[in-house]
XYZ file of C-alpha atoms in Angstrom:
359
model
C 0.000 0.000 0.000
C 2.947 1.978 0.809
C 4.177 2.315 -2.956
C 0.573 3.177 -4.376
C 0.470 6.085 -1.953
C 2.333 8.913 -3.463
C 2.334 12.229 -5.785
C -0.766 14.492 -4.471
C -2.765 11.555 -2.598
C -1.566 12.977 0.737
C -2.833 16.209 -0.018
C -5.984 14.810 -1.305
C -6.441 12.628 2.012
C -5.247 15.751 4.861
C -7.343 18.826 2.780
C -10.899 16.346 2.804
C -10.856 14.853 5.881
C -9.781 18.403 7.405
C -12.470 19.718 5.458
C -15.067 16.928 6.862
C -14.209 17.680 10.319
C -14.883 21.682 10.010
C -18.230 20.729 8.016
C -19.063 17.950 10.433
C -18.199 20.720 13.712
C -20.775 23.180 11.850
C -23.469 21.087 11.370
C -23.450 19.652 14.833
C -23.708 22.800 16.578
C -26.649 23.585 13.921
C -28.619 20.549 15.255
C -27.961 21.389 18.743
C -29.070 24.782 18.205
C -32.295 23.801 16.554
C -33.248 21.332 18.318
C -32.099 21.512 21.975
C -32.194 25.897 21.878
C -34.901 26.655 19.656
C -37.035 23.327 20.309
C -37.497 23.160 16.507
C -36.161 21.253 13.398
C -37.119 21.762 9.615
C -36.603 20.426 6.298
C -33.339 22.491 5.709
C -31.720 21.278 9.217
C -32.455 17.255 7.367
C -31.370 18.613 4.153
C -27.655 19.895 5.366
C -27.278 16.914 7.390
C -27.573 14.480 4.528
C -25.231 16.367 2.798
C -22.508 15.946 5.134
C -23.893 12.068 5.417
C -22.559 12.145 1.644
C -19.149 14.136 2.035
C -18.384 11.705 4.627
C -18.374 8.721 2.162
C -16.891 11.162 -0.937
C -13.740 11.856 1.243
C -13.496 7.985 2.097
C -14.180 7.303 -1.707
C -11.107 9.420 -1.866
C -8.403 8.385 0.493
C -9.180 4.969 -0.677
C -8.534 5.921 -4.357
C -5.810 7.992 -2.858
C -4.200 4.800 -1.372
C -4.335 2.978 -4.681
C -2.556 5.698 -6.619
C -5.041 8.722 -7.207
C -2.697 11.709 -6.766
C -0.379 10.122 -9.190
C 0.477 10.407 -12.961
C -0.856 7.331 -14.495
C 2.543 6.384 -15.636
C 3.861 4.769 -12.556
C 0.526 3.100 -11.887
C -0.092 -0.508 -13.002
C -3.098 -1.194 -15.091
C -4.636 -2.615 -11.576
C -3.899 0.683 -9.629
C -5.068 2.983 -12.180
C -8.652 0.968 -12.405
C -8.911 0.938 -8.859
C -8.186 4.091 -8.349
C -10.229 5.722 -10.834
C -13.194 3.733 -9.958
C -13.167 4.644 -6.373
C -12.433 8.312 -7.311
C -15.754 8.125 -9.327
C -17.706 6.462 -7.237
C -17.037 9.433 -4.970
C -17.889 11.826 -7.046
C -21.590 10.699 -7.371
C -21.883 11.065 -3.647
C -20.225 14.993 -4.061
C -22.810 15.497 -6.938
C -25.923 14.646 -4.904
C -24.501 16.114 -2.056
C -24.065 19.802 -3.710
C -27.630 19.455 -4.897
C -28.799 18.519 -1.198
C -26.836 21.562 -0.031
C -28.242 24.285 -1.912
C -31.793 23.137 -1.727
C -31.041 23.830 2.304
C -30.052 27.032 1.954
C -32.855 27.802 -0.541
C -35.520 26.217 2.280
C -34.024 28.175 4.816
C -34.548 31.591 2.595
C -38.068 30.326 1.539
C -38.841 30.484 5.516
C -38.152 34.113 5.908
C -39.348 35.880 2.163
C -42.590 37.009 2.007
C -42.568 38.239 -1.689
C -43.521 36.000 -4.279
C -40.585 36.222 -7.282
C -38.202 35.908 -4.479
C -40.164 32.569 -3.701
C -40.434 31.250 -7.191
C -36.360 31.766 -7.468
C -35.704 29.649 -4.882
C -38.157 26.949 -6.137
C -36.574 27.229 -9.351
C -33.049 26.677 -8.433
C -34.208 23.327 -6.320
C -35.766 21.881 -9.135
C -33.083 23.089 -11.610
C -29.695 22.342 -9.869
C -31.294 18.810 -8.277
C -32.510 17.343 -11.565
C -29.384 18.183 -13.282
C -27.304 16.962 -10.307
C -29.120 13.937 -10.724
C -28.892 13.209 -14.322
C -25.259 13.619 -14.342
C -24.830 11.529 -11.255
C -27.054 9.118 -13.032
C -25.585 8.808 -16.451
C -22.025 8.410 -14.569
C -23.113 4.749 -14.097
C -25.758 3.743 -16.856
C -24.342 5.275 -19.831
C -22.032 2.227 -20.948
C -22.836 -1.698 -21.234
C -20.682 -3.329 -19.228
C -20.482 -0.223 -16.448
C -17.115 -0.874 -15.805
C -16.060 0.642 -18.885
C -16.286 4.080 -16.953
C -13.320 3.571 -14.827
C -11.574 1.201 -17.395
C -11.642 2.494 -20.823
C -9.837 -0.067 -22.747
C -12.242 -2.667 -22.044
C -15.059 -3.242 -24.804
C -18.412 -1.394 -24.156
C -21.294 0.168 -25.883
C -21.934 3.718 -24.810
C -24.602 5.984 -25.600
C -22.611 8.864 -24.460
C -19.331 9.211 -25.444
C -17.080 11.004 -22.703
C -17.057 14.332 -24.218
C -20.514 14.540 -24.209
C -20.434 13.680 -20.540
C -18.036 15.866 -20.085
C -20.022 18.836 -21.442
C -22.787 17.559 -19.056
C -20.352 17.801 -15.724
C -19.612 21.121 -17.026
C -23.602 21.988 -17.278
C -24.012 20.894 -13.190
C -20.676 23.160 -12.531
C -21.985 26.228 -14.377
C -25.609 25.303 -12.874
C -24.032 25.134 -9.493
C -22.042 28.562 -10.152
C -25.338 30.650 -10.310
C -26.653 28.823 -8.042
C -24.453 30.011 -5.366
C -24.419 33.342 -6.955
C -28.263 33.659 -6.737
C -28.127 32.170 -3.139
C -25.558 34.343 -1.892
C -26.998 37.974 -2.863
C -30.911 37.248 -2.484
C -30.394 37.244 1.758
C -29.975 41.107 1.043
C -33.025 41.606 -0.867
C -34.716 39.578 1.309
C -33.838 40.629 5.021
C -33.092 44.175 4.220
C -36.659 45.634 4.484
C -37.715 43.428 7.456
C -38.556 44.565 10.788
C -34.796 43.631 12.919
C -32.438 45.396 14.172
C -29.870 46.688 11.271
C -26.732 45.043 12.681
C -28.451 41.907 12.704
C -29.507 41.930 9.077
C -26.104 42.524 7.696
C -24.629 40.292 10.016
C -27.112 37.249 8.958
C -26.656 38.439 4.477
C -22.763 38.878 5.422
C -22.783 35.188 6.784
C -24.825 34.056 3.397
C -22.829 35.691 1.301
C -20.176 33.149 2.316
C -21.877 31.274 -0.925
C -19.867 33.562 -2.586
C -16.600 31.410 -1.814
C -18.555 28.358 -3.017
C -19.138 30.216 -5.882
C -15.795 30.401 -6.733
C -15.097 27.075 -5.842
C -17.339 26.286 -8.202
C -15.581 28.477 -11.103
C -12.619 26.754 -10.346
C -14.413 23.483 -10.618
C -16.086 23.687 -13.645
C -12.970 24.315 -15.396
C -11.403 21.294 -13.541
C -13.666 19.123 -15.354
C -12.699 19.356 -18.665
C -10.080 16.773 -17.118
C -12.801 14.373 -17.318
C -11.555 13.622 -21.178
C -8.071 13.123 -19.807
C -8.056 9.139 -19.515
C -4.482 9.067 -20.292
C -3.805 10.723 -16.814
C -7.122 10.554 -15.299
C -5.641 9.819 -11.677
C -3.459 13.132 -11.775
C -5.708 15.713 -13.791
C -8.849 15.254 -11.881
C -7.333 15.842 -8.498
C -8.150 19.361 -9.402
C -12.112 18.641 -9.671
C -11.718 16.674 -6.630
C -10.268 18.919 -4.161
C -12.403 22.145 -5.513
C -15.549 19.723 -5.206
C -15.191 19.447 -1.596
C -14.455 22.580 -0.795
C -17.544 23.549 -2.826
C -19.254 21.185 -0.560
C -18.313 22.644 3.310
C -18.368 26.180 1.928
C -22.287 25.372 1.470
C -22.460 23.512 4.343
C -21.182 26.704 6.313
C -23.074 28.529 4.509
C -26.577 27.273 5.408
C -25.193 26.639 9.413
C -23.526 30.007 10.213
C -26.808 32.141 10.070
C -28.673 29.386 11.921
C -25.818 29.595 15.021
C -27.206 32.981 16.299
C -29.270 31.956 19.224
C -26.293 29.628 20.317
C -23.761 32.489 20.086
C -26.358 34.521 22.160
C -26.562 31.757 24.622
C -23.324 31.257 25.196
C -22.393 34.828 25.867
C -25.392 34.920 28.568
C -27.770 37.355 26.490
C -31.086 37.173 24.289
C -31.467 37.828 20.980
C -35.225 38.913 21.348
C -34.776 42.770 22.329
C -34.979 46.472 20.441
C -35.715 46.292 16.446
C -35.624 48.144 13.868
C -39.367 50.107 13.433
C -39.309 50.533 9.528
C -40.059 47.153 7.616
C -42.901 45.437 8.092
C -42.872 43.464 11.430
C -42.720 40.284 12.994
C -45.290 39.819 16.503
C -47.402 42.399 18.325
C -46.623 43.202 21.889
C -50.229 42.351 23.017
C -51.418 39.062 22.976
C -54.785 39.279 23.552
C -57.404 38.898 20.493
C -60.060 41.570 20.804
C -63.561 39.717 20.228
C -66.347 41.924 20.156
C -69.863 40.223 20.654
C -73.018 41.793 18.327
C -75.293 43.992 20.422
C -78.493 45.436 18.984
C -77.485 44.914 15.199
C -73.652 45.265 15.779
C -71.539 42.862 13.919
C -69.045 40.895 15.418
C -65.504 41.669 14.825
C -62.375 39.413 15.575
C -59.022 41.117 15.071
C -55.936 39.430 16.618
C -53.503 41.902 17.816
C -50.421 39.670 18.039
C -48.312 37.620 20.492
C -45.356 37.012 22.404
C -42.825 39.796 21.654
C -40.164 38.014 19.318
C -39.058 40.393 16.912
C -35.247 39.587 16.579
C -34.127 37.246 14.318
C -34.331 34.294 16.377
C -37.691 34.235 16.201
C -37.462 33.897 12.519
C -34.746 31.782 12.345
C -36.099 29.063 14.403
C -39.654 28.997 13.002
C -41.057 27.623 9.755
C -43.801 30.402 9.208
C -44.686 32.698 6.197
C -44.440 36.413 7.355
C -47.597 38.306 6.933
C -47.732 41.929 6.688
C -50.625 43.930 7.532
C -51.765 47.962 8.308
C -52.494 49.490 11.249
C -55.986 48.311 12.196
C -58.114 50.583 14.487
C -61.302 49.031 15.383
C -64.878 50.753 16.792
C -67.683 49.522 18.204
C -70.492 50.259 20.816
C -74.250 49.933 21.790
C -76.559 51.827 22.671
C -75.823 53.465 26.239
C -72.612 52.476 26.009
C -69.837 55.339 24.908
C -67.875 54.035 22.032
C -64.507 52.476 22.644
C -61.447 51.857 19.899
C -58.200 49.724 20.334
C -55.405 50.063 18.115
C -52.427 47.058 16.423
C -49.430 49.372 15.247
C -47.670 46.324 14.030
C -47.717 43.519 11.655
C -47.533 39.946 12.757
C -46.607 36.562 11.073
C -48.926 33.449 11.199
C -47.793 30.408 12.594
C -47.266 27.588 9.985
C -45.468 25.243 12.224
């Protein structure tokens, strides 16, 4: 094992599983601080958890292809090591593919929880369904596209392929340029988002600054999709890919960190000793009304009965957004009158908006 071991595999092997660990750290203290802090787990919490359940068995994919040569030129590789290597390298990278794919569609639920306007919403559908069916075609066609399969990771055997490499190159490159604008689209639409809602300035650019982390992946993903035009080199496939490998995974944890690092708020608070739920900002619309009380007034002598809720439990920092699944409504200031006869007339005022509770 010693002598297939060489060339860039230890750099391959220390930069993922250093990478793993950091991702692995993040999403830990993102579970704990849903679930133990804020009482309160969602779809995106699942989401970025599976994706570190498949960088986990990409990096392993790795160092084993690592041990058998990958980091090498294919020159001092036996035919044996090469095969085994490269099929262990791709078998890896289907668990990277689907694991980008699970990562963005968590940070696109997340944002979907907190935007109340309705082109924002259909972006963030739309780059679900478009970077997850094309991360799934490509991780698909990786293994069904040639008769015997094997074919993939050894090229000089005999197979019938209805696409050629090229053409499955040009599709790898399709799911890195997919992924690109992904991460750019998910890395400026916190601003639009947060920027006219009702918390406390500091906190809005501290939560966008955080997102705009995707703006690393982003590059990572650049760097990536140029890396795969390695994919035709079979000559040196175990060298020239280490490339797409390494800027794969970094892809990977950026995203990762990038969907935990806004979610770590109420820990950080915690920690420290202080709430988050304090002063706000008044412009935007709002979050909860101070008084939790519905007013119900009863018909009297031809009155109609009115029913205005005026709100609830005074949450209106970001932790109260960031640990609930709920769709922010917005409404005017409502001033309600009503009286009977004998009775002087008596109004009650909302000032602020409030959301409705999905969960």
């Amino acid at each position: 094992m010693a002598n297939k071991l060489g060339g860039l595999g230890p750099t391959v092997i220390a930069v993922m599983w250093t990478e793993t660990a950091l991702a692995l750290i993040f999403v830990l203290m993102r579970l704990w601080t849903r679930i133990r802090i804020n009482r309160v787990a969602g779809w995106d919490d699942y989401l970025i958890s599976f994706s570190w359940l498949l960088l986990m068995p990409y990096t392993a994919a790795c160092t084993a292809a690592a041990l058998e040569g990958f980091g090498r030129h294919g020159a001092t590789l036996t035919s044996e090591q090469f095969v085994a290597a490269t099929r262990a390298e791709i078998i890896g990278q289907t668990f990277c593919i689907i694991g980008i794919a699970a990562s963005k569609a968590s940070v696109a639920i997340f944002l979907l929880r907190i935007t109340i306007v309705k082109w924002h919403r259909w972006i963030l559908y739309f780059v679900m369904l478009a970077v997850s069916v094309i991360c799934f075609f490509c991780a698909l066609f990786d293994f069904v596209r040639c008769d015997p399969v094997a074919h993939v990771w050894n090229p000089p055997l005999p197979a019938k392929c209805f696409i050629s490499d090229e053409d499955f190159a040009s599709l790898s490159i399709t799911v890195g340029v997919a992924s690109t604008i992904a991460d750019f689209i998910l890395a400026t639409l916190p601003w639009a988002i947060l920027w006219n809602l009702q918390m406390k300035r500091r906190e809005k650019i501290l939560i966008a600054s955080s997102m705009s982390l995707g703006f690393l992946a982003m590059i990572c993903g650049i760097f990536r999709a140029i890396s795969l035009t390695a994919l035709n080199a079979r000559s040196d496939y175990s060298y020239d890919t280490v490339g797409l490998i390494l800027w794969s995974s970094t892809e990977l944890m950026l995203t990762i960190l990038t969907a935990t690092i806004p979610t770590l708020r109420p820990l950080y608070n915690k920690l420290r000793g202080v709430s988050s739920r304090g002063e706000y900002d008044e412009s935007g619309p709002g979050y909860e009304l101070k008084d939790s009380a519905p007013i119900k007034l009863r018909p009297k002598e031809g009155n109609s009965m009115v029913t205005t809720a005026v709100g609830g439990n005074d949450n209106t920092s970001e932790e109260f957004i960031l640990e609930r699944g709920n769709d922010i409504v917005c409404t005017e200031t409502v001033t309600v009158e009503y009286g009977y006869k004998g009775a002087k007339s008596v109004s009650r005022s909302a000032s602020r908006a409030s959301p409705q509770d999905m969960a």
